Amino acid sequence: MLRSLFLAAAGSARLERLVESAPVSKGMVRRFVAGGSAEEAMRASRELADDGLAISLDHLGEDTETAEQARAARDEYVSLLTRLHDSGLTPAAEVSVKLSALGQRLDEKLARENARAICAAAAEAGTTVTLDAEDHTTTDATLETLLELRKDFPGTGAVLQAYLRRTEGDCRELAVAGSRVRLCKGAYAEPESVAFQSPLDVDKSYVRCLNILMSGAGYPMVATHDPRLIAIAEDRARWFDRSTGEYEFQLLYGVRPEEQARLAGGGHTVRVYLPYGRQWYGYLMRRLAERPANVAFFVKAVSSR
Ligand code: FDA
């Protein structure tokens, strides 16, 4: 119920203006977002890298409305990649990109060209790009773009969402040599026709997908904070004889930092997904939807004013 409310709120432009202007949002945002500028993102990346963590930076922004905005998002990534390279943060740092921020809803070709420019900049910087997964209406287009990009930039990664009924099939297609696949549960409000609704069914699907990825020839990126799924992933890695460099764990910035340190301390590659930028509203609403404790934190911040 709470989840649906926050996911509905994520799509409301009116609420967005209200929440963004409320000073109380700042503390909550700081917990999950590195800051508004590339400068702040670079600083947070350096701290994570010094702690032995890998990073995937996300310049916040989705549902771009004009081609100019899409090109500006592209330019932000290109300049960020140059800075990461010049600061010696690549290859530890890569970038995550939402095709909607690059204009996917306006013009698929434009989004693809923008993504290609980012992949070229990443290759130049000695690192990679992972394409985020958005709502199910974009899955086909995003996977088509991925296959196109992988022809020239084979390191380009995909994100698959275990809550989608189609995802086991997508895992099979993508569990091939050189293919980087980030497996997450999925963060959008999706209808029953396309997505499992109960947490148990989503978890069961996650394990089936994990089995396919861990037993396949690609590079699985296990993106979850769920202790049970992390333990199952560790078990599957042992079972399928994968050494620690042959898969990685990924967690969101600000979520379970002690678990990030524990996994890294155990010799695992751990990548922290690090968002930055001013368009944090949709991202924050999805984080609130995921966990009642986050909502309590938010409400406490509001009521203490
Ligand atoms: P879930 O939210 O069910 O949490 C399971 C358990 O984890 C909790 O019961 C608790 O034990 C623990 N936990 C979770 N949050 C915690 C917290 N704040 N503090 C302490 N314990 C906590 N989604 C998407 O649709 N498209 C995408 O491209 C991406 N990309 C992405 C990248 C990365 C690196 C990650 C980690 C996640 C995504 N996601 C995503 C988001 C993903 O789909 C999902 O919504 C969140 O990761 C939350 O799901 P969990 O797997 O953590 O489980």
Tab-separated table of C-alpha atoms in Angstrom, residues 8-294:
chain	number	residue	atom	x	y	z
A	8	ALA	CA	2.513	6.907	-7.677
A	9	ALA	CA	4.084	9.988	-6.062
A	10	ALA	CA	7.243	9.369	-8.097
A	11	GLY	CA	5.257	10.240	-11.239
A	12	SER	CA	3.560	13.373	-9.882
A	13	ALA	CA	5.017	16.648	-11.154
A	14	ARG	CA	2.998	18.693	-8.600
A	15	LEU	CA	4.265	16.692	-5.654
A	16	GLU	CA	7.738	16.865	-7.111
A	17	ARG	CA	7.698	20.684	-6.951
A	18	LEU	CA	6.368	20.572	-3.381
A	19	VAL	CA	8.894	18.058	-2.058
A	20	GLU	CA	11.829	19.636	-3.891
A	21	SER	CA	11.125	23.022	-2.377
A	22	ALA	CA	10.774	21.658	1.186
A	23	PRO	CA	14.006	22.178	3.113
A	24	VAL	CA	13.240	19.031	5.166
A	25	SER	CA	13.902	16.871	2.113
A	26	LYS	CA	17.566	17.796	2.206
A	27	GLY	CA	18.647	15.411	5.001
A	28	MET	CA	16.867	12.508	3.358
A	29	VAL	CA	18.374	13.328	-0.024
A	30	ARG	CA	21.871	13.567	1.448
A	31	ARG	CA	21.514	10.045	2.761
A	32	PHE	CA	20.961	8.564	-0.704
A	33	VAL	CA	22.483	11.101	-3.128
A	34	ALA	CA	26.142	12.163	-3.320
A	35	GLY	CA	25.283	15.826	-3.967
A	36	GLY	CA	24.053	18.178	-6.658
A	37	SER	CA	27.274	18.580	-8.628
A	38	ALA	CA	29.882	16.445	-10.369
A	39	GLU	CA	32.382	17.914	-7.914
A	40	GLU	CA	30.516	16.367	-4.979
A	41	ALA	CA	30.104	13.077	-6.848
A	42	MET	CA	33.849	12.975	-7.487
A	43	ARG	CA	34.529	13.566	-3.793
A	44	ALA	CA	32.160	10.761	-2.727
A	45	SER	CA	33.679	8.449	-5.376
A	46	ARG	CA	37.147	9.100	-4.026
A	47	GLU	CA	36.014	8.203	-0.489
A	48	LEU	CA	34.397	4.975	-1.672
A	49	ALA	CA	37.433	4.046	-3.774
A	50	ASP	CA	39.690	4.684	-0.773
A	51	ASP	CA	37.545	2.171	1.144
A	52	GLY	CA	38.199	-0.436	-1.541
A	53	LEU	CA	34.777	-0.124	-3.200
A	54	ALA	CA	34.033	0.138	-6.912
A	55	ILE	CA	31.495	2.727	-8.053
A	56	SER	CA	28.803	3.207	-10.669
A	57	LEU	CA	27.847	6.874	-10.989
A	58	ASP	CA	24.359	7.885	-12.041
A	59	HIS	CA	23.618	11.444	-13.116
A	60	LEU	CA	20.038	11.799	-11.905
A	61	GLY	CA	17.448	12.646	-14.488
A	62	GLU	CA	14.683	10.766	-16.274
A	63	ASP	CA	11.880	11.449	-18.719
A	64	THR	CA	13.752	14.148	-20.559
A	65	GLU	CA	11.335	16.357	-22.510
A	66	THR	CA	13.523	18.001	-25.154
A	67	ALA	CA	16.431	17.014	-27.382
A	68	GLU	CA	18.496	19.804	-25.766
A	69	GLN	CA	17.977	18.289	-22.311
A	70	ALA	CA	18.961	14.891	-23.686
A	71	ARG	CA	22.164	16.302	-25.175
A	72	ALA	CA	22.927	18.114	-21.919
A	73	ALA	CA	22.608	14.786	-20.045
A	74	ARG	CA	24.965	13.194	-22.581
A	75	ASP	CA	27.484	16.032	-22.180
A	76	GLU	CA	27.346	15.733	-18.402
A	77	TYR	CA	28.325	12.044	-18.633
A	78	VAL	CA	31.067	12.690	-21.180
A	79	SER	CA	32.611	15.398	-19.010
A	80	LEU	CA	32.228	13.248	-15.873
A	81	LEU	CA	34.049	10.352	-17.552
A	82	THR	CA	36.945	12.618	-18.491
A	83	ARG	CA	37.171	13.850	-14.906
A	84	LEU	CA	37.035	10.323	-13.506
A	85	HIS	CA	39.844	9.299	-15.821
A	86	ASP	CA	41.975	12.359	-15.067
A	87	SER	CA	41.572	11.751	-11.320
A	88	GLY	CA	42.661	8.132	-11.628
A	89	LEU	CA	39.219	6.856	-10.597
A	90	THR	CA	38.762	4.655	-13.652
A	91	PRO	CA	38.443	1.721	-14.041
A	92	ALA	CA	37.144	1.508	-10.416
A	93	ALA	CA	34.340	3.885	-11.403
A	94	GLU	CA	31.923	3.258	-14.271
A	95	VAL	CA	28.642	5.017	-15.098
A	96	SER	CA	24.991	3.968	-15.094
A	97	VAL	CA	22.727	5.596	-17.640
A	98	LYS	CA	18.947	5.859	-18.018
A	99	LEU	CA	17.984	5.957	-21.686
A	100	SER	CA	14.950	8.085	-20.779
A	101	ALA	CA	17.374	10.803	-19.653
A	102	LEU	CA	18.973	10.609	-23.102
A	103	GLY	CA	15.653	11.139	-24.883
A	104	GLN	CA	14.290	7.578	-25.307
A	105	ARG	CA	10.680	8.718	-25.034
A	106	LEU	CA	11.195	11.516	-27.581
A	107	ASP	CA	13.228	9.770	-30.202
A	108	GLU	CA	14.820	6.363	-29.848
A	109	LYS	CA	17.499	7.120	-32.418
A	110	LEU	CA	18.574	10.233	-30.540
A	111	ALA	CA	18.805	8.296	-27.248
A	112	ARG	CA	20.890	5.626	-28.964
A	113	GLU	CA	23.274	8.198	-30.437
A	114	ASN	CA	23.651	9.871	-27.061
A	115	ALA	CA	24.297	6.506	-25.399
A	116	ARG	CA	26.869	5.694	-28.071
A	117	ALA	CA	28.731	8.947	-27.348
A	118	ILE	CA	28.802	8.070	-23.636
A	119	CYS	CA	30.061	4.537	-24.381
A	120	ALA	CA	32.816	6.007	-26.582
A	121	ALA	CA	33.831	8.400	-23.786
A	122	ALA	CA	33.810	5.515	-21.299
A	123	ALA	CA	36.006	3.394	-23.581
A	124	GLU	CA	38.391	6.343	-23.901
A	125	ALA	CA	38.445	6.643	-20.113
A	126	GLY	CA	39.104	2.911	-19.742
A	127	THR	CA	35.768	2.042	-18.170
A	128	THR	CA	32.233	0.878	-18.943
A	129	VAL	CA	28.584	1.915	-19.077
A	130	THR	CA	25.586	0.037	-17.678
A	131	LEU	CA	22.101	0.798	-19.013
A	132	ASP	CA	19.593	1.119	-16.172
A	133	ALA	CA	16.226	-0.636	-16.449
A	134	GLU	CA	13.141	1.560	-16.268
A	135	ASP	CA	9.445	0.668	-16.486
A	136	HIS	CA	8.424	-2.382	-18.526
A	137	THR	CA	7.215	-0.362	-21.519
A	138	THR	CA	10.873	0.463	-22.230
A	139	THR	CA	12.420	-2.993	-21.720
A	140	ASP	CA	12.388	-4.113	-25.371
A	141	ALA	CA	13.788	-0.819	-26.652
A	142	THR	CA	16.480	-0.733	-23.976
A	143	LEU	CA	17.605	-4.310	-24.671
A	144	GLU	CA	17.676	-3.597	-28.419
A	145	THR	CA	19.872	-0.566	-27.764
A	146	LEU	CA	22.090	-2.694	-25.528
A	147	LEU	CA	22.650	-5.248	-28.304
A	148	GLU	CA	23.469	-2.457	-30.768
A	149	LEU	CA	25.937	-0.823	-28.381
A	150	ARG	CA	27.582	-4.122	-27.479
A	151	LYS	CA	28.664	-4.592	-31.117
A	152	ASP	CA	31.138	-1.708	-30.694
A	153	PHE	CA	31.368	-1.546	-26.907
A	154	PRO	CA	31.146	-5.166	-25.698
A	155	GLY	CA	31.579	-4.144	-22.049
A	156	THR	CA	28.230	-2.316	-21.986
A	157	GLY	CA	26.138	-3.774	-19.166
A	158	ALA	CA	22.418	-4.480	-18.861
A	159	VAL	CA	20.082	-4.303	-15.881
A	160	LEU	CA	17.409	-6.982	-15.564
A	161	GLN	CA	14.516	-6.797	-13.089
A	162	ALA	CA	13.567	-10.053	-11.372
A	163	TYR	CA	9.967	-8.907	-10.811
A	164	LEU	CA	9.249	-9.027	-14.555
A	165	ARG	CA	7.873	-12.365	-15.729
A	166	ARG	CA	10.002	-12.152	-18.898
A	167	THR	CA	13.312	-11.799	-17.072
A	168	GLU	CA	14.283	-15.475	-16.801
A	169	GLY	CA	14.214	-15.552	-20.608
A	170	ASP	CA	16.250	-12.352	-20.844
A	171	CYS	CA	18.797	-13.830	-18.416
A	172	ARG	CA	19.181	-16.862	-20.677
A	173	GLU	CA	19.775	-14.619	-23.704
A	174	LEU	CA	22.306	-12.471	-21.883
A	175	ALA	CA	24.234	-15.147	-19.948
A	176	VAL	CA	26.900	-15.261	-22.647
A	177	ALA	CA	30.647	-14.617	-22.614
A	178	GLY	CA	31.605	-11.001	-21.924
A	179	SER	CA	28.047	-9.990	-21.003
A	180	ARG	CA	27.696	-7.910	-17.838
A	181	VAL	CA	24.268	-8.281	-16.257
A	182	ARG	CA	23.108	-6.404	-13.164
A	183	LEU	CA	20.245	-8.320	-11.562
A	184	CYS	CA	17.922	-6.294	-9.297
A	185	LYS	CA	14.403	-6.896	-7.987
A	186	GLY	CA	12.836	-3.922	-9.833
A	187	ALA	CA	11.668	-0.576	-8.497
A	188	TYR	CA	8.646	0.561	-10.559
A	189	ALA	CA	4.883	0.052	-10.142
A	190	GLU	CA	4.106	-2.701	-12.646
A	191	PRO	CA	0.835	-4.492	-13.464
A	192	GLU	CA	0.282	-8.143	-12.608
A	193	SER	CA	0.144	-9.024	-16.304
A	194	VAL	CA	3.877	-8.374	-16.630
A	195	ALA	CA	5.295	-8.560	-13.092
A	196	PHE	CA	5.181	-10.777	-10.030
A	197	GLN	CA	3.409	-8.890	-7.248
A	198	SER	CA	4.241	-10.716	-4.030
A	199	PRO	CA	7.683	-10.275	-2.435
A	200	LEU	CA	8.023	-14.066	-2.229
A	201	ASP	CA	7.394	-14.533	-5.950
A	202	VAL	CA	9.882	-11.759	-6.756
A	203	ASP	CA	12.503	-13.395	-4.524
A	204	LYS	CA	11.899	-16.805	-6.125
A	205	SER	CA	12.292	-15.278	-9.559
A	206	TYR	CA	15.484	-13.541	-8.392
A	207	VAL	CA	16.961	-16.896	-7.352
A	208	ARG	CA	15.980	-18.555	-10.651
A	209	CYS	CA	17.596	-15.672	-12.563
A	210	LEU	CA	20.666	-15.816	-10.337
A	211	ASN	CA	21.036	-19.545	-11.067
A	212	ILE	CA	20.971	-18.835	-14.807
A	213	LEU	CA	23.479	-15.992	-14.581
A	214	MET	CA	25.850	-17.739	-12.170
A	215	SER	CA	25.851	-20.950	-14.221
A	216	GLY	CA	26.226	-19.058	-17.511
A	217	ALA	CA	29.245	-17.554	-19.234
A	218	GLY	CA	28.639	-13.858	-18.478
A	219	TYR	CA	29.551	-11.603	-15.578
A	220	PRO	CA	26.743	-11.437	-12.983
A	221	MET	CA	26.334	-8.239	-10.961
A	222	VAL	CA	24.218	-9.091	-7.926
A	223	ALA	CA	22.351	-5.877	-7.069
A	224	THR	CA	20.431	-6.330	-3.830
A	225	HIS	CA	20.550	-5.453	-0.134
A	226	ASP	CA	18.553	-8.517	0.785
A	227	PRO	CA	20.645	-10.602	3.230
A	228	ARG	CA	18.983	-13.839	2.126
A	229	LEU	CA	19.663	-13.232	-1.568
A	230	ILE	CA	23.237	-12.120	-0.863
A	231	ALA	CA	23.830	-15.392	1.040
A	232	ILE	CA	22.289	-17.392	-1.837
A	233	ALA	CA	24.513	-15.542	-4.341
A	234	GLU	CA	27.607	-16.362	-2.275
A	235	ASP	CA	26.511	-19.982	-2.209
A	236	ARG	CA	25.863	-20.119	-5.976
A	237	ALA	CA	29.254	-18.535	-6.692
A	238	ARG	CA	30.884	-21.351	-4.717
A	239	TRP	CA	28.664	-23.989	-6.298
A	240	PHE	CA	29.433	-22.813	-9.845
A	241	ASP	CA	33.138	-22.407	-9.057
A	242	ARG	CA	33.271	-18.690	-9.688
A	243	SER	CA	36.212	-16.909	-8.137
A	244	THR	CA	35.642	-13.482	-6.551
A	245	GLY	CA	36.675	-11.651	-9.745
A	246	GLU	CA	34.033	-13.458	-11.798
A	247	TYR	CA	30.947	-11.721	-10.356
A	248	GLU	CA	30.282	-8.746	-8.114
A	249	PHE	CA	27.879	-7.406	-5.528
A	250	GLN	CA	26.251	-4.011	-5.980
A	251	LEU	CA	24.420	-1.903	-3.415
A	252	LEU	CA	22.975	1.595	-3.429
A	253	TYR	CA	24.822	4.516	-1.858
A	254	GLY	CA	23.623	5.004	1.718
A	255	VAL	CA	22.003	1.587	2.014
A	256	ARG	CA	23.571	-0.999	4.352
A	257	PRO	CA	27.092	0.517	4.304
A	258	GLU	CA	28.167	-2.018	6.946
A	259	GLU	CA	27.221	-4.847	4.561
A	260	GLN	CA	29.168	-3.146	1.759
A	261	ALA	CA	32.233	-3.131	4.027
A	262	ARG	CA	31.661	-6.727	5.166
A	263	LEU	CA	31.461	-8.060	1.610
A	264	ALA	CA	34.482	-6.037	0.465
A	265	GLY	CA	36.400	-7.198	3.559
A	266	GLY	CA	35.591	-10.785	2.551
A	267	GLY	CA	37.392	-10.261	-0.768
A	268	HIS	CA	34.321	-9.659	-2.934
A	269	THR	CA	34.158	-6.949	-5.552
A	270	VAL	CA	31.519	-4.529	-4.268
A	271	ARG	CA	30.226	-1.674	-6.402
A	272	VAL	CA	28.248	1.184	-4.914
A	273	TYR	CA	25.631	2.812	-7.140
A	274	LEU	CA	26.210	6.510	-6.570
A	275	PRO	CA	23.588	8.972	-7.792
A	276	TYR	CA	24.198	12.708	-7.991
A	277	GLY	CA	22.501	15.720	-9.511
A	278	ARG	CA	19.561	17.988	-8.850
A	279	GLN	CA	16.775	15.808	-10.246
A	280	TRP	CA	16.657	13.488	-7.246
A	281	TYR	CA	12.875	13.393	-6.724
A	282	GLY	CA	11.945	10.185	-8.625
A	283	TYR	CA	14.981	8.359	-7.231
A	284	LEU	CA	14.152	9.354	-3.644
A	285	MET	CA	10.498	8.309	-3.988
A	286	ARG	CA	11.546	4.845	-5.201
A	287	ARG	CA	13.891	4.473	-2.197
A	288	LEU	CA	11.044	5.480	0.155
A	289	ALA	CA	8.757	2.973	-1.533
A	290	GLU	CA	11.210	0.171	-0.841
A	291	ARG	CA	11.464	0.395	2.884
A	292	PRO	CA	9.054	1.566	5.606
A	293	ALA	CA	12.019	2.514	7.839
A	294	ASN	CA	13.071	5.071	5.237
